[in-house]
Amino acid sequence: MEGDFRRPLRQPNGFAGGRPHPQAGQRPAPVTDLRPAGQQAVAAQPPNHPRPQFAQSTYPAPSVPAQPEPPAPARPAPTTAELIARHERETSPQANTKRNLVIAVVGLVIVMAVALVFAHRAPAKSNGPLPPNITASQVTIPVYSPKNLPAGFKVSGYKVVKQDVLNYVVTNSNNDSFYVNIQPIPAGYDFNSFNKRFTSPNTYPTPIGSATSGIMNNQLICSIVTSKSWVMINTAAVKDTADMSTIAKALQLISI
């Protein structure tokens, strides 16, 4: 209808009526900052924080707890019959004999151990004046040595020359040497003929037998014959007949 002004006609440029309307893509952004353009703040950009990197954690595998062992079954209490049988076994003669045997063996072992300890601690067996290296197997005849000699006399040099032959030396205060020889009595030896070889022989008693002394081959010799041994003393000190007699009268039996 011509001349209808209720709805304005849309113009080709997109405007309806007097004020143009912008297209959808041409709409301005809303204004929120009314300050002049030189004073408007630049919109702050959000900080660019790096994203934290988390290391992968390794956790040990959970351990499986060990299963507890089942408790051992309780041993039933012995019955009266079992107690009686055990008592009879422990008190039987066979059990007592075995127990006594064990006790005896243990006691014997203890006694032997104590004896060995005391044997090692005990002092060595003394051979009297003889050194320990001279044994009874070396000299099986009776052996004699002077005892209680006067001051100044000294005995030394014990030595086994051969089986059953023993030598030693006695010195007096003048340092004169008297050599003592002990040996077995020779079988069938004629001592009367031997004594006749002495020059001015002198016979006197001693604790071990009768002694005969005198000069023989320019030496002073004393001879004593016992039940099993022949003791001879000789010295180059011919003048010391008194000391020879002193040594012969001091001779006594000693043990080996």
Tab-separated table of N, CA and C in Angstrom, residues 90-183:
chain	number	residue	atom	x	y	z
A	90	GLU	N	64.369	-96.784	84.676
A	90	GLU	CA	65.438	-95.978	85.257
A	90	GLU	C	65.974	-96.559	86.552
A	91	THR	N	65.166	-97.339	87.249
A	91	THR	CA	65.603	-97.900	88.536
A	91	THR	C	65.932	-99.383	88.433
A	92	SER	N	65.952	-99.935	87.241
A	92	SER	CA	66.273	-101.347	87.092
A	92	SER	C	67.758	-101.584	87.357
A	93	PRO	N	68.163	-102.806	87.738
A	93	PRO	CA	69.584	-103.090	87.985
A	93	PRO	C	70.453	-102.799	86.766
A	94	GLN	N	69.931	-103.069	85.553
A	94	GLN	CA	70.739	-102.799	84.372
A	94	GLN	C	71.019	-101.305	84.230
A	95	ALA	N	69.977	-100.485	84.479
A	95	ALA	CA	70.173	-99.036	84.371
A	95	ALA	C	71.138	-98.538	85.432
A	96	ASN	N	71.013	-99.069	86.663
A	96	ASN	CA	71.911	-98.656	87.733
A	96	ASN	C	73.346	-99.068	87.417
A	97	THR	N	73.521	-100.266	86.857
A	97	THR	CA	74.876	-100.724	86.510
A	97	THR	C	75.482	-99.835	85.440
A	98	LYS	N	74.708	-99.497	84.422
A	98	LYS	CA	75.210	-98.633	83.354
A	98	LYS	C	75.554	-97.252	83.893
A	99	ARG	N	74.687	-96.722	84.778
A	99	ARG	CA	74.944	-95.406	85.344
A	99	ARG	C	76.205	-95.430	86.202
A	100	ASN	N	76.358	-96.476	87.003
A	100	ASN	CA	77.549	-96.580	87.850
A	100	ASN	C	78.817	-96.714	87.001
A	101	LEU	N	78.711	-97.440	85.882
A	101	LEU	CA	79.869	-97.598	85.010
A	101	LEU	C	80.280	-96.256	84.408
A	102	VAL	N	79.286	-95.473	83.982
A	102	VAL	CA	79.591	-94.164	83.411
A	102	VAL	C	80.240	-93.265	84.456
A	103	ILE	N	79.704	-93.306	85.686
A	103	ILE	CA	80.275	-92.482	86.759
A	103	ILE	C	81.705	-92.919	87.062
A	104	ALA	N	81.935	-94.231	87.076
A	104	ALA	CA	83.282	-94.728	87.353
A	104	ALA	C	84.270	-94.304	86.273
A	105	VAL	N	83.844	-94.383	85.013
A	105	VAL	CA	84.735	-93.991	83.915
A	105	VAL	C	85.058	-92.506	83.997
A	106	VAL	N	84.038	-91.688	84.244
A	106	VAL	CA	84.264	-90.244	84.354
A	106	VAL	C	85.197	-89.937	85.519
A	107	GLY	N	84.990	-90.615	86.653
A	107	GLY	CA	85.865	-90.401	87.798
A	107	GLY	C	87.303	-90.798	87.516
A	108	LEU	N	87.472	-91.918	86.796
A	108	LEU	CA	88.826	-92.368	86.446
A	108	LEU	C	89.522	-91.359	85.538
A	109	VAL	N	88.768	-90.818	84.579
A	109	VAL	CA	89.359	-89.822	83.683
A	109	VAL	C	89.793	-88.585	84.463
A	110	ILE	N	88.975	-88.155	85.409
A	110	ILE	CA	89.322	-86.967	86.207
A	110	ILE	C	90.568	-87.235	87.047
A	111	VAL	N	90.630	-88.429	87.667
A	111	VAL	CA	91.795	-88.762	88.494
A	111	VAL	C	93.064	-88.796	87.654
A	112	MET	N	92.988	-89.370	86.451
A	112	MET	CA	94.171	-89.429	85.589
A	112	MET	C	94.605	-88.038	85.151
A	113	ALA	N	93.626	-87.176	84.843
A	113	ALA	CA	93.975	-85.815	84.433
A	113	ALA	C	94.669	-85.064	85.569
A	114	VAL	N	94.144	-85.204	86.800
A	114	VAL	CA	94.775	-84.546	87.948
A	114	VAL	C	96.176	-85.099	88.184
A	115	ALA	N	96.326	-86.416	88.040
A	115	ALA	CA	97.644	-87.023	88.235
A	115	ALA	C	98.652	-86.512	87.213
A	116	LEU	N	98.212	-86.368	85.956
A	116	LEU	CA	99.117	-85.853	84.928
A	116	LEU	C	99.534	-84.419	85.228
A	117	VAL	N	98.567	-83.616	85.705
A	117	VAL	CA	98.900	-82.227	86.028
A	117	VAL	C	99.941	-82.169	87.133
A	118	PHE	N	99.733	-82.958	88.204
A	118	PHE	CA	100.688	-82.942	89.307
A	118	PHE	C	102.016	-83.572	88.902
A	119	ALA	N	101.978	-84.523	87.974
A	119	ALA	CA	103.232	-85.133	87.519
A	119	ALA	C	104.089	-84.118	86.782
A	120	HIS	N	103.433	-83.242	85.990
A	120	HIS	CA	104.201	-82.225	85.283
A	120	HIS	C	104.718	-81.153	86.240
A	121	ARG	N	103.972	-80.901	87.293
A	121	ARG	CA	104.401	-79.874	88.244
A	121	ARG	C	105.379	-80.418	89.273
A	122	ALA	N	105.415	-81.714	89.460
A	122	ALA	CA	106.287	-82.293	90.479
A	122	ALA	C	107.745	-82.093	90.090
A	123	PRO	N	108.620	-81.873	91.053
A	123	PRO	CA	110.041	-81.715	90.729
A	123	PRO	C	110.624	-82.993	90.171
A	124	ALA	N	111.634	-82.835	89.351
A	124	ALA	CA	112.286	-83.996	88.751
A	124	ALA	C	112.931	-84.860	89.839
A	125	LYS	N	112.955	-86.166	89.561
A	125	LYS	CA	113.529	-87.095	90.512
A	125	LYS	C	115.010	-86.805	90.675
A	126	SER	N	115.445	-86.747	91.933
A	126	SER	CA	116.832	-86.424	92.219
A	126	SER	C	117.663	-87.700	92.302
A	127	ASN	N	118.839	-87.671	91.684
A	127	ASN	CA	119.793	-88.767	91.768
A	127	ASN	C	120.850	-88.494	92.820
A	128	GLY	N	120.519	-87.676	93.809
A	128	GLY	CA	121.522	-87.302	94.781
A	128	GLY	C	122.539	-86.382	94.135
A	129	PRO	N	123.816	-86.635	94.335
A	129	PRO	CA	124.837	-85.778	93.714
A	129	PRO	C	125.014	-86.031	92.224
A	130	LEU	N	124.486	-87.146	91.713
A	130	LEU	CA	124.674	-87.475	90.300
A	130	LEU	C	123.832	-86.557	89.418
A	131	PRO	N	124.312	-86.183	88.244
A	131	PRO	CA	123.500	-85.375	87.309
A	131	PRO	C	122.352	-86.204	86.759
A	132	PRO	N	121.295	-85.555	86.293
A	132	PRO	CA	120.110	-86.295	85.808
A	132	PRO	C	120.360	-87.106	84.554
A	133	ASN	N	121.446	-86.846	83.832
A	133	ASN	CA	121.692	-87.608	82.613
A	133	ASN	C	122.257	-88.998	82.896
A	134	ILE	N	122.642	-89.266	84.140
A	134	ILE	CA	123.110	-90.594	84.521
A	134	ILE	C	121.910	-91.368	85.064
A	135	THR	N	121.583	-92.484	84.416
A	135	THR	CA	120.389	-93.250	84.769
A	135	THR	C	120.772	-94.605	85.348
A	136	ALA	N	119.772	-95.250	85.962
A	136	ALA	CA	120.001	-96.558	86.570
A	136	ALA	C	120.318	-97.621	85.540
A	137	SER	N	119.893	-97.408	84.278
A	137	SER	CA	120.215	-98.389	83.244
A	137	SER	C	121.680	-98.325	82.843
A	138	GLN	N	122.344	-97.197	83.083
A	138	GLN	CA	123.755	-97.065	82.746
A	138	GLN	C	124.671	-97.659	83.816
A	139	VAL	N	124.236	-97.550	85.063
A	139	VAL	CA	125.037	-98.055	86.180
A	139	VAL	C	124.128	-98.919	87.044
A	140	THR	N	124.326	-100.209	86.989
A	140	THR	CA	123.469	-101.145	87.738
A	140	THR	C	124.123	-101.641	89.020
A	141	ILE	N	125.379	-101.298	89.270
A	141	ILE	CA	126.065	-101.733	90.486
A	141	ILE	C	125.897	-100.655	91.556
A	142	PRO	N	126.170	-100.975	92.817
A	142	PRO	CA	126.128	-99.956	93.867
A	142	PRO	C	127.157	-98.856	93.611
A	143	VAL	N	126.711	-97.607	93.815
A	143	VAL	CA	127.548	-96.430	93.579
A	143	VAL	C	127.746	-95.702	94.893
A	144	TYR	N	128.971	-95.185	95.118
A	144	TYR	CA	129.327	-94.525	96.372
A	144	TYR	C	129.913	-93.150	96.063
A	145	SER	N	129.584	-92.207	96.937
A	145	SER	CA	130.078	-90.839	96.788
A	145	SER	C	130.346	-90.267	98.173
A	146	PRO	N	131.381	-89.428	98.332
A	146	PRO	CA	131.690	-88.872	99.663
A	146	PRO	C	130.655	-87.851	100.101
A	147	LYS	N	130.329	-87.877	101.369
A	147	LYS	CA	129.394	-86.927	101.988
A	147	LYS	C	130.041	-86.336	103.230
A	148	ASN	N	129.639	-85.118	103.531
A	148	ASN	CA	130.107	-84.410	104.735
A	148	ASN	C	131.628	-84.278	104.750
A	149	LEU	N	132.180	-83.911	103.594
A	149	LEU	CA	133.615	-83.656	103.529
A	149	LEU	C	133.962	-82.355	104.240
A	150	PRO	N	135.183	-82.206	104.707
A	150	PRO	CA	135.587	-80.947	105.350
A	150	PRO	C	135.523	-79.777	104.381
A	151	ALA	N	135.561	-78.589	104.936
A	151	ALA	CA	135.534	-77.378	104.113
A	151	ALA	C	136.744	-77.350	103.191
A	152	GLY	N	136.524	-76.943	101.967
A	152	GLY	CA	137.598	-76.876	100.982
A	152	GLY	C	137.591	-78.043	100.016
A	153	PHE	N	136.865	-79.131	100.347
A	153	PHE	CA	136.760	-80.278	99.443
A	153	PHE	C	135.567	-80.073	98.510
A	154	LYS	N	135.711	-80.558	97.315
A	154	LYS	CA	134.641	-80.386	96.311
A	154	LYS	C	134.602	-81.614	95.404
A	155	VAL	N	133.372	-82.075	95.069
A	155	VAL	CA	133.171	-83.244	94.207
A	155	VAL	C	132.548	-82.760	92.899
A	156	SER	N	133.042	-83.253	91.772
A	156	SER	CA	132.529	-82.830	90.465
A	156	SER	C	132.926	-83.861	89.409
A	157	GLY	N	132.448	-83.609	88.167
A	157	GLY	CA	132.864	-84.398	87.017
A	157	GLY	C	132.326	-85.806	86.980
A	158	TYR	N	131.075	-86.034	87.449
A	158	TYR	CA	130.498	-87.385	87.366
A	158	TYR	C	130.335	-87.766	85.895
A	159	LYS	N	130.811	-88.967	85.554
A	159	LYS	CA	130.754	-89.391	84.161
A	159	LYS	C	130.727	-90.918	84.086
A	160	VAL	N	129.856	-91.438	83.204
A	160	VAL	CA	129.808	-92.872	82.943
A	160	VAL	C	130.749	-93.149	81.771
A	161	VAL	N	131.841	-93.836	82.059
A	161	VAL	CA	132.825	-94.142	81.016
A	161	VAL	C	132.293	-95.213	80.078
A	162	LYS	N	131.734	-96.239	80.624
A	162	LYS	CA	131.072	-97.296	79.877
A	162	LYS	C	130.083	-97.964	80.816
A	163	GLN	N	129.397	-98.981	80.370
A	163	GLN	CA	128.369	-99.623	81.181
A	163	GLN	C	128.949	-100.053	82.525
A	164	ASP	N	128.313	-99.579	83.612
A	164	ASP	CA	128.663	-99.925	84.990
A	164	ASP	C	130.058	-99.449	85.395
A	165	VAL	N	130.570	-98.418	84.752
A	165	VAL	CA	131.854	-97.825	85.149
A	165	VAL	C	131.643	-96.324	85.313
A	166	LEU	N	131.805	-95.838	86.548
A	166	LEU	CA	131.543	-94.436	86.874
A	166	LEU	C	132.816	-93.788	87.400
A	167	ASN	N	133.099	-92.572	86.929
A	167	ASN	CA	134.259	-91.790	87.373
A	167	ASN	C	133.804	-90.433	87.885
A	168	TYR	N	134.519	-89.880	88.856
A	168	TYR	CA	134.346	-88.489	89.283
A	168	TYR	C	135.625	-88.032	89.976
A	169	VAL	N	135.681	-86.737	90.301
A	169	VAL	CA	136.905	-86.131	90.848
A	169	VAL	C	136.580	-85.440	92.168
A	170	VAL	N	137.499	-85.584	93.146
A	170	VAL	CA	137.409	-84.879	94.422
A	170	VAL	C	138.660	-84.015	94.552
A	171	THR	N	138.458	-82.718	94.837
A	171	THR	CA	139.592	-81.803	95.029
A	171	THR	C	139.615	-81.329	96.477
A	172	ASN	N	140.825	-81.138	97.018
A	172	ASN	CA	140.962	-80.648	98.392
A	172	ASN	C	141.202	-79.153	98.392
A	173	SER	N	141.480	-78.610	99.568
A	173	SER	CA	141.675	-77.163	99.701
A	173	SER	C	142.928	-76.688	98.979
A	174	ASN	N	143.877	-77.591	98.714
A	174	ASN	CA	145.089	-77.237	97.959
A	174	ASN	C	144.890	-77.431	96.452
A	175	ASN	N	143.699	-77.750	96.048
A	175	ASN	CA	143.347	-77.989	94.638
A	175	ASN	C	144.037	-79.223	94.081
A	176	ASP	N	144.364	-80.187	94.956
A	176	ASP	CA	144.882	-81.479	94.516
A	176	ASP	C	143.701	-82.342	94.085
A	177	SER	N	143.852	-83.071	93.002
A	177	SER	CA	142.775	-83.884	92.436
A	177	SER	C	142.935	-85.332	92.846
A	178	PHE	N	141.814	-85.950	93.287
A	178	PHE	CA	141.739	-87.363	93.631
A	178	PHE	C	140.682	-87.985	92.717
A	179	TYR	N	141.105	-88.926	91.893
A	179	TYR	CA	140.232	-89.520	90.885
A	179	TYR	C	139.622	-90.808	91.434
A	180	VAL	N	138.266	-90.860	91.418
A	180	VAL	CA	137.542	-92.008	91.957
A	180	VAL	C	136.976	-92.809	90.792
A	181	ASN	N	137.208	-94.118	90.815
A	181	ASN	CA	136.706	-95.028	89.785
A	181	ASN	C	135.913	-96.146	90.462
A	182	ILE	N	134.662	-96.365	90.002
A	182	ILE	CA	133.807	-97.421	90.549
A	182	ILE	C	133.435	-98.349	89.397
A	183	GLN	N	133.675	-99.655	89.575
A	183	GLN	CA	133.414	-100.636	88.525
A	183	GLN	C	133.005	-101.959	89.168
